[in-house]
XYZ file of N, CA and C in Angstrom:
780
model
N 0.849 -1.199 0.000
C 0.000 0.000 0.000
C 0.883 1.247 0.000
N 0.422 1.964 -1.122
C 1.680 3.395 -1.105
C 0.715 4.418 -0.126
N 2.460 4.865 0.472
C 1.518 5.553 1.869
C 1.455 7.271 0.305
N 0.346 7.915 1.093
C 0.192 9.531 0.240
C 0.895 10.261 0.539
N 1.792 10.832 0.112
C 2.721 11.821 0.167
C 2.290 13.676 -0.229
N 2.529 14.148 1.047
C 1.930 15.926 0.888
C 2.838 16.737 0.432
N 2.670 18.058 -0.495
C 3.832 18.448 -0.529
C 3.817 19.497 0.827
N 5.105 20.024 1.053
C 5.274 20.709 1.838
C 4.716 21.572 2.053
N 4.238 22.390 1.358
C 3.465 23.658 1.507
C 1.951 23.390 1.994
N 1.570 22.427 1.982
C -0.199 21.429 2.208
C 0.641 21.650 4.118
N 1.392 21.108 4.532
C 1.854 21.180 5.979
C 1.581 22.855 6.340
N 2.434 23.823 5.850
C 2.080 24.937 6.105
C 0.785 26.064 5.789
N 0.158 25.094 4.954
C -1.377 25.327 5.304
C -2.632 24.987 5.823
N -1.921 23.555 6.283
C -3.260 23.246 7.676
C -2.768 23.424 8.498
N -1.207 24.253 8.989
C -1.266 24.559 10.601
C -1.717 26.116 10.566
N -1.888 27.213 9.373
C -2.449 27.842 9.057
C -4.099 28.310 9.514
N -4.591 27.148 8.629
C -5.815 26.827 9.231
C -6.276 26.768 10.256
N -5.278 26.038 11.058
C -5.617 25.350 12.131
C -5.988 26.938 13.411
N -4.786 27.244 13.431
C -4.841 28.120 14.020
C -5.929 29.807 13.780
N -6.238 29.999 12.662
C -7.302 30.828 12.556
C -8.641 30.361 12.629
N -8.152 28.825 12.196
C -9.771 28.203 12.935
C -10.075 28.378 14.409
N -8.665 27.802 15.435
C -8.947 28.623 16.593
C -8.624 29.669 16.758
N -8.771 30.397 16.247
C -8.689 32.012 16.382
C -10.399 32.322 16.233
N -10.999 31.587 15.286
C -12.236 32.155 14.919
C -12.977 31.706 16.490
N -12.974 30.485 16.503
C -13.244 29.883 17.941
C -13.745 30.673 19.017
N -12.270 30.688 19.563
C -12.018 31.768 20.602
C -13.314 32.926 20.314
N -12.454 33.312 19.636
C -13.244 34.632 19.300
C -15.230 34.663 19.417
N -15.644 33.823 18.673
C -17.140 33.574 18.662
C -17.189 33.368 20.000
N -16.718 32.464 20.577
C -17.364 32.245 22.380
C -17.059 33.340 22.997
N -15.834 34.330 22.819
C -15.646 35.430 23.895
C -16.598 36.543 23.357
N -17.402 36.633 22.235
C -18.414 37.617 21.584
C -17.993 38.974 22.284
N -16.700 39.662 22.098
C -15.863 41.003 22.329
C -14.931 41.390 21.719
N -15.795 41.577 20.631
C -15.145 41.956 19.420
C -14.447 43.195 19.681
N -14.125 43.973 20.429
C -13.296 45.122 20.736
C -12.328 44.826 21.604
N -12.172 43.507 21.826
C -10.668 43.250 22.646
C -9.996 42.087 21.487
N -11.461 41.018 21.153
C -10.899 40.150 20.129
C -11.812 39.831 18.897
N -11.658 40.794 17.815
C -12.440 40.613 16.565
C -12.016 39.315 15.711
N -13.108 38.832 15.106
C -12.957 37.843 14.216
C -12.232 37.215 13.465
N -11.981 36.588 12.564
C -10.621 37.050 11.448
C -11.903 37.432 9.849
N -13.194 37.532 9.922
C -14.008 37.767 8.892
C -13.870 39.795 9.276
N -14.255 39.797 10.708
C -14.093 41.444 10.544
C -12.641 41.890 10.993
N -11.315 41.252 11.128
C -9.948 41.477 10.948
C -10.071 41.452 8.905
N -10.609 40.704 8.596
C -10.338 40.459 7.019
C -10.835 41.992 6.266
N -12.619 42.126 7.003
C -13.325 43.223 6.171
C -12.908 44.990 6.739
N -11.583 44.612 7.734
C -11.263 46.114 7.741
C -9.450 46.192 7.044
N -9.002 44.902 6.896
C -7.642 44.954 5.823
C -8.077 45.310 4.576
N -9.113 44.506 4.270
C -9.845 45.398 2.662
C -9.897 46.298 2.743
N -10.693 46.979 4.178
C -10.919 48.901 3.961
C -9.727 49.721 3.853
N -8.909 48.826 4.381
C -7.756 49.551 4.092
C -7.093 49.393 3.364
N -6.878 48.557 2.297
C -6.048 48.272 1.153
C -6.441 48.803 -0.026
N -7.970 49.376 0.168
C -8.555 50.424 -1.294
C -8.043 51.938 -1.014
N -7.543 52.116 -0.272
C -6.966 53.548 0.228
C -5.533 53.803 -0.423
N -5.310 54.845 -0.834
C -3.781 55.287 -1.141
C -2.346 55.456 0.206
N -3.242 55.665 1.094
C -2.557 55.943 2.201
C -1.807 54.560 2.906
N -3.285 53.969 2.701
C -1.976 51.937 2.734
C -1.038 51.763 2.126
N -0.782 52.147 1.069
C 0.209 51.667 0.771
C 1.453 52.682 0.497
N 1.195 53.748 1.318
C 2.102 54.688 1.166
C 3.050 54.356 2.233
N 2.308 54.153 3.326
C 2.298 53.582 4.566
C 3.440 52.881 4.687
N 2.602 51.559 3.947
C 3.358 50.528 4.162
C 5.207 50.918 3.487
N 5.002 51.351 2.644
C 6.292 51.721 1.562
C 7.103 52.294 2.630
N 6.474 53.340 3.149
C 7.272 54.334 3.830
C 8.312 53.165 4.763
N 7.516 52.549 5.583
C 7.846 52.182 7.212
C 9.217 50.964 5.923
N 8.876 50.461 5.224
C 9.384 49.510 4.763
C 10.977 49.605 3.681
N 10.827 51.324 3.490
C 11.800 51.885 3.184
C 12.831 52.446 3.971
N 12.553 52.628 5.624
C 13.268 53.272 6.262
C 14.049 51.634 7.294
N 13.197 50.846 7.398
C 13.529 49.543 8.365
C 14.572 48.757 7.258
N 14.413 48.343 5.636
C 15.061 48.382 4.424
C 16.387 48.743 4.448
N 16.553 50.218 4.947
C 18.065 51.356 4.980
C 18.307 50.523 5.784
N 18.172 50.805 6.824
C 18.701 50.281 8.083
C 19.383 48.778 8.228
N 18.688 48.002 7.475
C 19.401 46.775 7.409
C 20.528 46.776 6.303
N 20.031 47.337 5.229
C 21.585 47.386 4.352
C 22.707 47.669 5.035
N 22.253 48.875 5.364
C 23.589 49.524 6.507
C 24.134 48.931 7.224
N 23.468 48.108 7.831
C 23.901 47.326 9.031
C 24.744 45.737 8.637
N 24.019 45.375 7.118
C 25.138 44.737 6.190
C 26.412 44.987 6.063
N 26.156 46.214 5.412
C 27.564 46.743 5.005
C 28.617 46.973 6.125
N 28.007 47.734 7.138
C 28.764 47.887 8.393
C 29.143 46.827 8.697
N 28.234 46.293 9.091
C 29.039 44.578 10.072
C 30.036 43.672 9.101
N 29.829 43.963 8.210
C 30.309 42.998 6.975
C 32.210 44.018 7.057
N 32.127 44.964 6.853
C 33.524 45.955 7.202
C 33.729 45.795 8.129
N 33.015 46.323 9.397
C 33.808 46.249 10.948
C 34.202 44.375 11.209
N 33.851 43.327 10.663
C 34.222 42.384 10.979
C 35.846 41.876 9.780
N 35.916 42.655 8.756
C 37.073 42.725 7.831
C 37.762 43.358 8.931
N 37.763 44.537 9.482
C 38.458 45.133 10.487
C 39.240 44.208 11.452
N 38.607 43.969 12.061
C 38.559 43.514 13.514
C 38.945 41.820 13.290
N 38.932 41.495 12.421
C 39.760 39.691 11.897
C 40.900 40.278 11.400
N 41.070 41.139 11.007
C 42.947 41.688 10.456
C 43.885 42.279 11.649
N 42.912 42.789 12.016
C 43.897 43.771 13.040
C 43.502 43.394 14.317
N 44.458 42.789 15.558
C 44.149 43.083 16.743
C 43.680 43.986 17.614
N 44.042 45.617 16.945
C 43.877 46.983 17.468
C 42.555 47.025 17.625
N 42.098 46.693 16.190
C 40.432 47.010 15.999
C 39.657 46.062 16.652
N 40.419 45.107 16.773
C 39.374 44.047 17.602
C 39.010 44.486 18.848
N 39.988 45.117 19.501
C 39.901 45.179 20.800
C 39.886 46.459 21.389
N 39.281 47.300 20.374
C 38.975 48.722 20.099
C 36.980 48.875 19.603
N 37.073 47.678 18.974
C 35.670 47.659 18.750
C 34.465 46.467 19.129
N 35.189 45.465 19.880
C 34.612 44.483 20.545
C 33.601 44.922 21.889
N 34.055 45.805 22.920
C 33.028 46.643 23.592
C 31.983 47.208 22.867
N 31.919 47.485 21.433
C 30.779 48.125 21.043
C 30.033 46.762 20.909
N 30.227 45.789 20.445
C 29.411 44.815 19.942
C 28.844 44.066 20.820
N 29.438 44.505 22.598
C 28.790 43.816 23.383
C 27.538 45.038 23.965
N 27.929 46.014 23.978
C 26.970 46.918 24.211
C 26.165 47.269 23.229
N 26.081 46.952 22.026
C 24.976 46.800 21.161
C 23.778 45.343 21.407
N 24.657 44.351 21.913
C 23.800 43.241 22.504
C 23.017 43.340 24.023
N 23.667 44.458 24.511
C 23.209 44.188 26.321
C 22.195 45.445 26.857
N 22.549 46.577 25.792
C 21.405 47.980 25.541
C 20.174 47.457 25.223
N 19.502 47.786 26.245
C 17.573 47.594 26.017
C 16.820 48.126 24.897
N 16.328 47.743 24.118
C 15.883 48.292 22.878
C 15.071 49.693 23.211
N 14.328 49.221 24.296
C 13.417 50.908 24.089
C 14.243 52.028 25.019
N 15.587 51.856 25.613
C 16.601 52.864 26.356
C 16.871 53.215 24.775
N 17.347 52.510 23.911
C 18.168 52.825 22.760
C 16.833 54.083 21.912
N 16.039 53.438 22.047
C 15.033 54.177 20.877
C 14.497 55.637 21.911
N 14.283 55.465 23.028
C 14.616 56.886 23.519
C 15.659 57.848 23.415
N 16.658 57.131 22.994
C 17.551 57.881 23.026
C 17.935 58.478 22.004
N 17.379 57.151 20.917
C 18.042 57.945 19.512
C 16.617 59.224 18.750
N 15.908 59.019 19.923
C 14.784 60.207 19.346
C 15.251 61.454 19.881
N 15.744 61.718 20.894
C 15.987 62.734 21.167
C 17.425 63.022 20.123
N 18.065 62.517 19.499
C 19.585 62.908 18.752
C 19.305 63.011 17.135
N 17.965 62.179 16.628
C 17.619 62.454 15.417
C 16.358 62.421 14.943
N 15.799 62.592 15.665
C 14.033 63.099 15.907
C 13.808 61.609 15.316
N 12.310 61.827 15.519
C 11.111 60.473 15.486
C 11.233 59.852 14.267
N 11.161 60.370 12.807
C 10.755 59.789 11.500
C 12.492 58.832 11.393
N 13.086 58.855 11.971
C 14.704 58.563 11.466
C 15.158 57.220 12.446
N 14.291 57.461 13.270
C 14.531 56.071 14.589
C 14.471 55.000 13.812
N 13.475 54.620 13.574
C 13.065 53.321 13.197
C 14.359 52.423 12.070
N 14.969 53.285 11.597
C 16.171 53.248 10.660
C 17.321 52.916 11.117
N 17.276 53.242 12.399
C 18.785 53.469 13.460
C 18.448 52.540 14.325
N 17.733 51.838 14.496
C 17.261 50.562 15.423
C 17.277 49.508 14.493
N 16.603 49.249 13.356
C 17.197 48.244 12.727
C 18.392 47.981 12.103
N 19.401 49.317 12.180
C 21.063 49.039 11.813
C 21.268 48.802 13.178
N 21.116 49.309 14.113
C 21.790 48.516 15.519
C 21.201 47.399 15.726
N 20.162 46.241 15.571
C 19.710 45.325 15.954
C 20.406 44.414 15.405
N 20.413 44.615 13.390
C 21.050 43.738 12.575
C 22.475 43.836 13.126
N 23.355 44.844 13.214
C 24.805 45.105 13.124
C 25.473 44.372 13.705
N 25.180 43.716 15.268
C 25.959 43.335 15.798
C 25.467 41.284 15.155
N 24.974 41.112 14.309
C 24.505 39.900 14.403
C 25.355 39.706 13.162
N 24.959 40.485 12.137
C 25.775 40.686 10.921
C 27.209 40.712 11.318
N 28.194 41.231 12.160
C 29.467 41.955 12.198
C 30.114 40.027 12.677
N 29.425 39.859 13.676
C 29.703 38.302 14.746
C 29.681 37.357 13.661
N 29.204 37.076 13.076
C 28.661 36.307 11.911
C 29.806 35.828 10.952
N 29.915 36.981 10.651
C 30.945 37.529 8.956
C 32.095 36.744 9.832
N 32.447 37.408 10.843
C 33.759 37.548 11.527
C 33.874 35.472 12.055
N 33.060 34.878 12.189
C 33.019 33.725 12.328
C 33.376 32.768 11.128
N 32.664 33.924 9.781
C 32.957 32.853 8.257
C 34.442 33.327 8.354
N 35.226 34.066 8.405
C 36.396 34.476 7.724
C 37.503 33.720 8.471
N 37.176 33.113 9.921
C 37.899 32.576 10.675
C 37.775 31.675 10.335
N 36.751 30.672 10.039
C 36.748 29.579 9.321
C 37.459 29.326 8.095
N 37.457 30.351 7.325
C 37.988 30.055 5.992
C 39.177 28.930 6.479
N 39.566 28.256 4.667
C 40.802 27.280 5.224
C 42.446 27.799 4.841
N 42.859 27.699 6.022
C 44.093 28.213 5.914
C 45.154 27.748 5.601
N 45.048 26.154 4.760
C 46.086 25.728 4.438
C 45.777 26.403 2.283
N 44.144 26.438 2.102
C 44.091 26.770 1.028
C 44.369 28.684 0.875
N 44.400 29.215 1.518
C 45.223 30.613 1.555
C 46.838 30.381 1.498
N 47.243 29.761 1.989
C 49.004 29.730 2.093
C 48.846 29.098 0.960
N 48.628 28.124 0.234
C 48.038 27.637 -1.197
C 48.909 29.009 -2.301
N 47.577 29.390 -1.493
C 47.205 30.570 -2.954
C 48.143 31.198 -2.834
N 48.613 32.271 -1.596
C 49.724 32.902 -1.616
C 50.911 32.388 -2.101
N 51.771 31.121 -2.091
C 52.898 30.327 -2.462
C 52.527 30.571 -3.900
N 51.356 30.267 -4.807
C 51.671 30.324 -5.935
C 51.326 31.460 -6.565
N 51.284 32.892 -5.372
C 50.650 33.774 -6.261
C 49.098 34.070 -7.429
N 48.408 33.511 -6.580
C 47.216 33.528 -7.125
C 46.804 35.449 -6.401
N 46.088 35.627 -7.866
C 45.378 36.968 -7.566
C 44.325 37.177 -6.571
N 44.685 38.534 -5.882
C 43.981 38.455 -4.431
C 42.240 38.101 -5.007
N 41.818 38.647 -6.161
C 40.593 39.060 -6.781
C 40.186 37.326 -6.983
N 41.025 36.203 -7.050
C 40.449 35.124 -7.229
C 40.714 34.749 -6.118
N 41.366 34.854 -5.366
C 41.614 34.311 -3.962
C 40.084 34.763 -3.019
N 39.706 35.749 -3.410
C 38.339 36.296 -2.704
C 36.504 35.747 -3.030
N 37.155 35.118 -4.664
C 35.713 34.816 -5.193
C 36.031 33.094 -4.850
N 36.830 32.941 -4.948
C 37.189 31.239 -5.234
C 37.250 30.466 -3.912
N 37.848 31.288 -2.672
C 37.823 30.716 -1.231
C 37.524 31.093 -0.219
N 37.328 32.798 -0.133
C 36.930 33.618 0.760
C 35.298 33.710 0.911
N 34.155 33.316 -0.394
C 33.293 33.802 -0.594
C 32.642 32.254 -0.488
N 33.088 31.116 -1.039
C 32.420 29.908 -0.630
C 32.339 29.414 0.678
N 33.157 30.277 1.676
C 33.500 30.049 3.218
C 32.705 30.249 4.056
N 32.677 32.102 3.669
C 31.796 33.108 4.093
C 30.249 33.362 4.125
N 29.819 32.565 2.732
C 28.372 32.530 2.211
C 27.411 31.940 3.211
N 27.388 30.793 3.907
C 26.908 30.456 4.523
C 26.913 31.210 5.759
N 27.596 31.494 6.703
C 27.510 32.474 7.933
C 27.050 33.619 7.319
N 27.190 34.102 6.427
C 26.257 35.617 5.711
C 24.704 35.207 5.997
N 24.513 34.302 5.402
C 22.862 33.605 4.861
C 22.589 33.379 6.161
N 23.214 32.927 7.188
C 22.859 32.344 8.746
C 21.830 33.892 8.780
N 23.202 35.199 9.284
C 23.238 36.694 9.353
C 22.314 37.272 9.162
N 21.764 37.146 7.783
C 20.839 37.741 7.217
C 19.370 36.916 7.784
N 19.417 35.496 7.718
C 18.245 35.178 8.493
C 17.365 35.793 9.488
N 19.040 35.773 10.901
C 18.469 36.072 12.238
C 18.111 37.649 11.561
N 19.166 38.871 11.318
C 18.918 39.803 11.090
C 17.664 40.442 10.517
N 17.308 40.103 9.856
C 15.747 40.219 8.820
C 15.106 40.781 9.890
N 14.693 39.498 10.193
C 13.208 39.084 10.826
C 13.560 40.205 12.272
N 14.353 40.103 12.953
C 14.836 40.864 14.170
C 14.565 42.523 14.253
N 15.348 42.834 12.687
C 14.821 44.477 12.802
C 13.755 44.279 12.067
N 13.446 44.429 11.489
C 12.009 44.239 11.081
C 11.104 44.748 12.247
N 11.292 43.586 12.814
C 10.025 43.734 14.036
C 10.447 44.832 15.312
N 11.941 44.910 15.303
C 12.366 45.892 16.211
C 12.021 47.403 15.538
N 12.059 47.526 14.481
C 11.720 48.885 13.429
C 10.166 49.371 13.632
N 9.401 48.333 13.577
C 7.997 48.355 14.051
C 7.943 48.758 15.489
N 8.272 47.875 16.355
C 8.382 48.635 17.581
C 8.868 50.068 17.831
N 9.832 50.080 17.445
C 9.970 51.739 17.673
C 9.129 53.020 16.770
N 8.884 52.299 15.781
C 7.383 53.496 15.028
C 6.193 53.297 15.889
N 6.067 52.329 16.718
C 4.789 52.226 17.393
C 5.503 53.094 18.518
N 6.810 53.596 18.904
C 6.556 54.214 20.311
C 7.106 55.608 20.138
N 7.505 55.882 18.515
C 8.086 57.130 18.324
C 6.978 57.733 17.523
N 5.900 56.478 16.849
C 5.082 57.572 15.674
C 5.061 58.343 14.931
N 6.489 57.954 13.997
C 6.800 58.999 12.851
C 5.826 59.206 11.990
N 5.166 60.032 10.568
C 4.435 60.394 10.255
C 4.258 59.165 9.103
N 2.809 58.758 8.815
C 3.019 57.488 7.330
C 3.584 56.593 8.023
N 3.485 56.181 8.787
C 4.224 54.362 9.206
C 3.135 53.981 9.803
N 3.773 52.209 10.027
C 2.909 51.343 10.683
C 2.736 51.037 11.803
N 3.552 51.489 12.539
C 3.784 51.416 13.744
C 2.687 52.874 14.390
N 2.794 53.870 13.729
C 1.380 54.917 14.550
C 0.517 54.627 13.754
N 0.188 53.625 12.748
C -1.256 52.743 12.381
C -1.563 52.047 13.746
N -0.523 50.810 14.048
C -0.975 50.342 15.136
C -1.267 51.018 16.490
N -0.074 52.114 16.556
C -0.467 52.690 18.177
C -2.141 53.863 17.523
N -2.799 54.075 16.787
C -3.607 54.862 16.717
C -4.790 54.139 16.858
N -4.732 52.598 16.110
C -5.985 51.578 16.615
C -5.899 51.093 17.984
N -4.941 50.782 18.525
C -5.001 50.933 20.114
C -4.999 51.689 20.952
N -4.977 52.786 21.081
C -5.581 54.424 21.529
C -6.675 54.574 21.502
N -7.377 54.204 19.914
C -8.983 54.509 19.429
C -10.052 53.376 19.438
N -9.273 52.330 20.194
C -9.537 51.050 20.539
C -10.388 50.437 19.030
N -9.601 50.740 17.964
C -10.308 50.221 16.463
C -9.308 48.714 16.146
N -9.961 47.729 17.485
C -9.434 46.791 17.359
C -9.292 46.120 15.781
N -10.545 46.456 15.275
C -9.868 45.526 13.595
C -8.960 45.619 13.184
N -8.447 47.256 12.882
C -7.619 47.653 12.163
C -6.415 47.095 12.858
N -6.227 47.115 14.354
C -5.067 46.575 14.617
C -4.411 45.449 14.679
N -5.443 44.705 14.530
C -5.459 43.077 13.980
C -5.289 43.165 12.367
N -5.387 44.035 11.819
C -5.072 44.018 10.374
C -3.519 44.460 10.373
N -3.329 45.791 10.638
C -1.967 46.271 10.979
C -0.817 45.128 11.258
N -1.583 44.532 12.343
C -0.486 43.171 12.302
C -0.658 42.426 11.660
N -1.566 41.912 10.978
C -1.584 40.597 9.935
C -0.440 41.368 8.764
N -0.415 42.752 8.471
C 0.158 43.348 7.147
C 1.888 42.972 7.925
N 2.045 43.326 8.776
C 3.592 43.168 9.478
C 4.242 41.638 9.490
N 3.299 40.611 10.008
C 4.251 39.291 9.484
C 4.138 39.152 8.318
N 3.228 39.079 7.415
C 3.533 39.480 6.401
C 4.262 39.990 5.134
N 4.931 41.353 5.481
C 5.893 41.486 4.916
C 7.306 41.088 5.551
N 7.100 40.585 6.859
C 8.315 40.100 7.388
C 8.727 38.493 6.627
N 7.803 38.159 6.836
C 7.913 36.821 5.546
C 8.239 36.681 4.468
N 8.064 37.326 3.839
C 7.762 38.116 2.300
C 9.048 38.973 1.897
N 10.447 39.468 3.029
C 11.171 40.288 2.889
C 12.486 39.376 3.184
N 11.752 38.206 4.489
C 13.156 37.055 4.522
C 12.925 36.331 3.438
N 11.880 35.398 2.837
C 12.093 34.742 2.157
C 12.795 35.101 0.278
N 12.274 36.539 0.437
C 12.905 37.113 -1.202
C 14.387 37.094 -0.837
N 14.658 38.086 0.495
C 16.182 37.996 0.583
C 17.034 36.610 0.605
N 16.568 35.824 1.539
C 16.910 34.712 1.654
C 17.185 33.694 -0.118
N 16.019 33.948 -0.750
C 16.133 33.131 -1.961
C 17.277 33.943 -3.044
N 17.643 34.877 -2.999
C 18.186 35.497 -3.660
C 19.823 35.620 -3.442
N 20.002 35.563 -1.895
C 21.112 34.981 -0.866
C 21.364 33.284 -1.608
N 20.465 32.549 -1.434
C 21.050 31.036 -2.025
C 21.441 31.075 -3.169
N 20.539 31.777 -4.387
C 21.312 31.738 -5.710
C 22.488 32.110 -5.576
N 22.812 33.243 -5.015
C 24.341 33.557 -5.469
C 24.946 33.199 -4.805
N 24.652 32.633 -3.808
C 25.744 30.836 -2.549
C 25.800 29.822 -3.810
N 25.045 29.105 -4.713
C 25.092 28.266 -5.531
C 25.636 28.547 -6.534
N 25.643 29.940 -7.186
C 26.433 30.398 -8.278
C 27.746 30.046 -7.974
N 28.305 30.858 -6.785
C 29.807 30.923 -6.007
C 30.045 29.479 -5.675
N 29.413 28.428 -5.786
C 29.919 27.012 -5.311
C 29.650 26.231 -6.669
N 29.321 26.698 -7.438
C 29.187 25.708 -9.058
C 30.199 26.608 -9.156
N 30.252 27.969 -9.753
C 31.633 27.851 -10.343
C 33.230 27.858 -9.964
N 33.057 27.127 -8.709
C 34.045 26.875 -7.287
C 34.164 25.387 -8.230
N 33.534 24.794 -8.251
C 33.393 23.565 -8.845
C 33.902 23.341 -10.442
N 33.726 24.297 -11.353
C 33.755 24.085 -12.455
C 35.425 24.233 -12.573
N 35.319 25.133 -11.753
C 37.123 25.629 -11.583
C 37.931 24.505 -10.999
N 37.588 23.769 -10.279
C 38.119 23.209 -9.307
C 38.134 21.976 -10.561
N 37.264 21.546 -10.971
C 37.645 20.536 -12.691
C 38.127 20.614 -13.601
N 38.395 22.329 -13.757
C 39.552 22.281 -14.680
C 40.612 22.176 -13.950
């Protein structure tokens, strides 16, 4: 007897189910719809808001400034960890920052950085400090790994630094990047949201949500958040898929090379 085989995605849509089924549940027996609305009137106020121009200005906005912030925090961590694996100075010149970027309370930090670059700019500067230190630890873990009998390799025969970087530095590294970018994503993301919900820059999602919980317009804020995992999903998995191609590019033609 052949057992039936699901594809994967059938798994991530009956635990889907499952759970807005008890969501609907709940909800019908507690009949308080202003602490816990439906997911039919969570659904019929995401529509009201998705025929509006202002949704999606919204959304753009908050998603352009949390966006910066993580590049930055790429690029940064991705340099300060080139730094700080070459040089002892820098290591031990910039290793206190990376522990005090881990041990600073997120909402001390976001008070603080409102008062030094006003409200609309926070949300930007919290997701480069959230990602940075995850990104910087990361990088600095692939490069130590790299193999060091295939560097003395390369150096003895004079291989160009420019292939020495695509050919052994980058098949090393790729994976602790992709780790990086995982945790990182999803982390500011949601830390970026938090601080628009407590700074309320103008056009974001975060004073969508703090304005339905003020005005107690529970739908909307059950919508507000359905739109936030959402694009948090939707922002790891593009990055993420786009991260593996060019891990697989860099390891086929690691390979093709490696046969000639």
């Amino acid at each position: 007897m052949k057992t039936l085989k699901l594809p994967k995605w059938s798994f991530a849509l009956l635990s889907l189910c499952f759970w807005i089924g008890l969501w609907w549940v709940v909800a019908t027996i507690f009949q308080k719809p202003l602490l816990l609305p439906t997911p039919p009137q969570t659904l019929k106020a995401l529509l009201a808001l998705a025929v509006t121009s202002e949704f999606y200005l919204t959304v753009l906005l908050s998603l352009a400034r949390i966006t910066l912030g993580i590049l930055l925090a790429l690029v940064g961590g991705t340099l300060l960890a080139l730094l700080t694996t070459k040089s002892m100075l820098c290591h031990h010149l910039f290793s206190p920052l990376l522990s005090l970027f881990k041990a600073t309370p997120v909402a001390s930090v976001i008070f603080l950085i409102l008062l030094w670059v006003g409200r609309d700019n926070v949300p930007l500067w919290i997701a480069f400090m959230m990602a940075l230190p995850i990104v910087w630890s990361n990088v600095c873990e692939g490069l130590l790994q790299t193999d060091k009998q295939l560097l003395e390799m390369a150096a003895l025969f004079q291989v160009p630094k420019w292939r020495v970087m695509r050919q052994i530095r980058l098949p090393s590294l790729a994976p602790y990047f992709l780790s990086a970018c995982r945790s990182a994503i999803a982390l500011s993301w949601k830390a970026g949201i938090a601080a628009e919900v407590l700074c309320v820059p103008e056009s974001s999602i975060g004073r969508a949500i703090y304005e339905g919980k003020t005005y107690l317009m529970t739908e909307e804020l059950f919508a507000w958040t359905f739109v936030v995992i959402v694009i948090s999903v939707l922002i790891e998995k593009a990055a993420l898929s786009l991260l593996e191609k060019a891990q697989k590019t860099i390891s086929s033609q690691k390979e093709v090379r490696g046969s000639d």
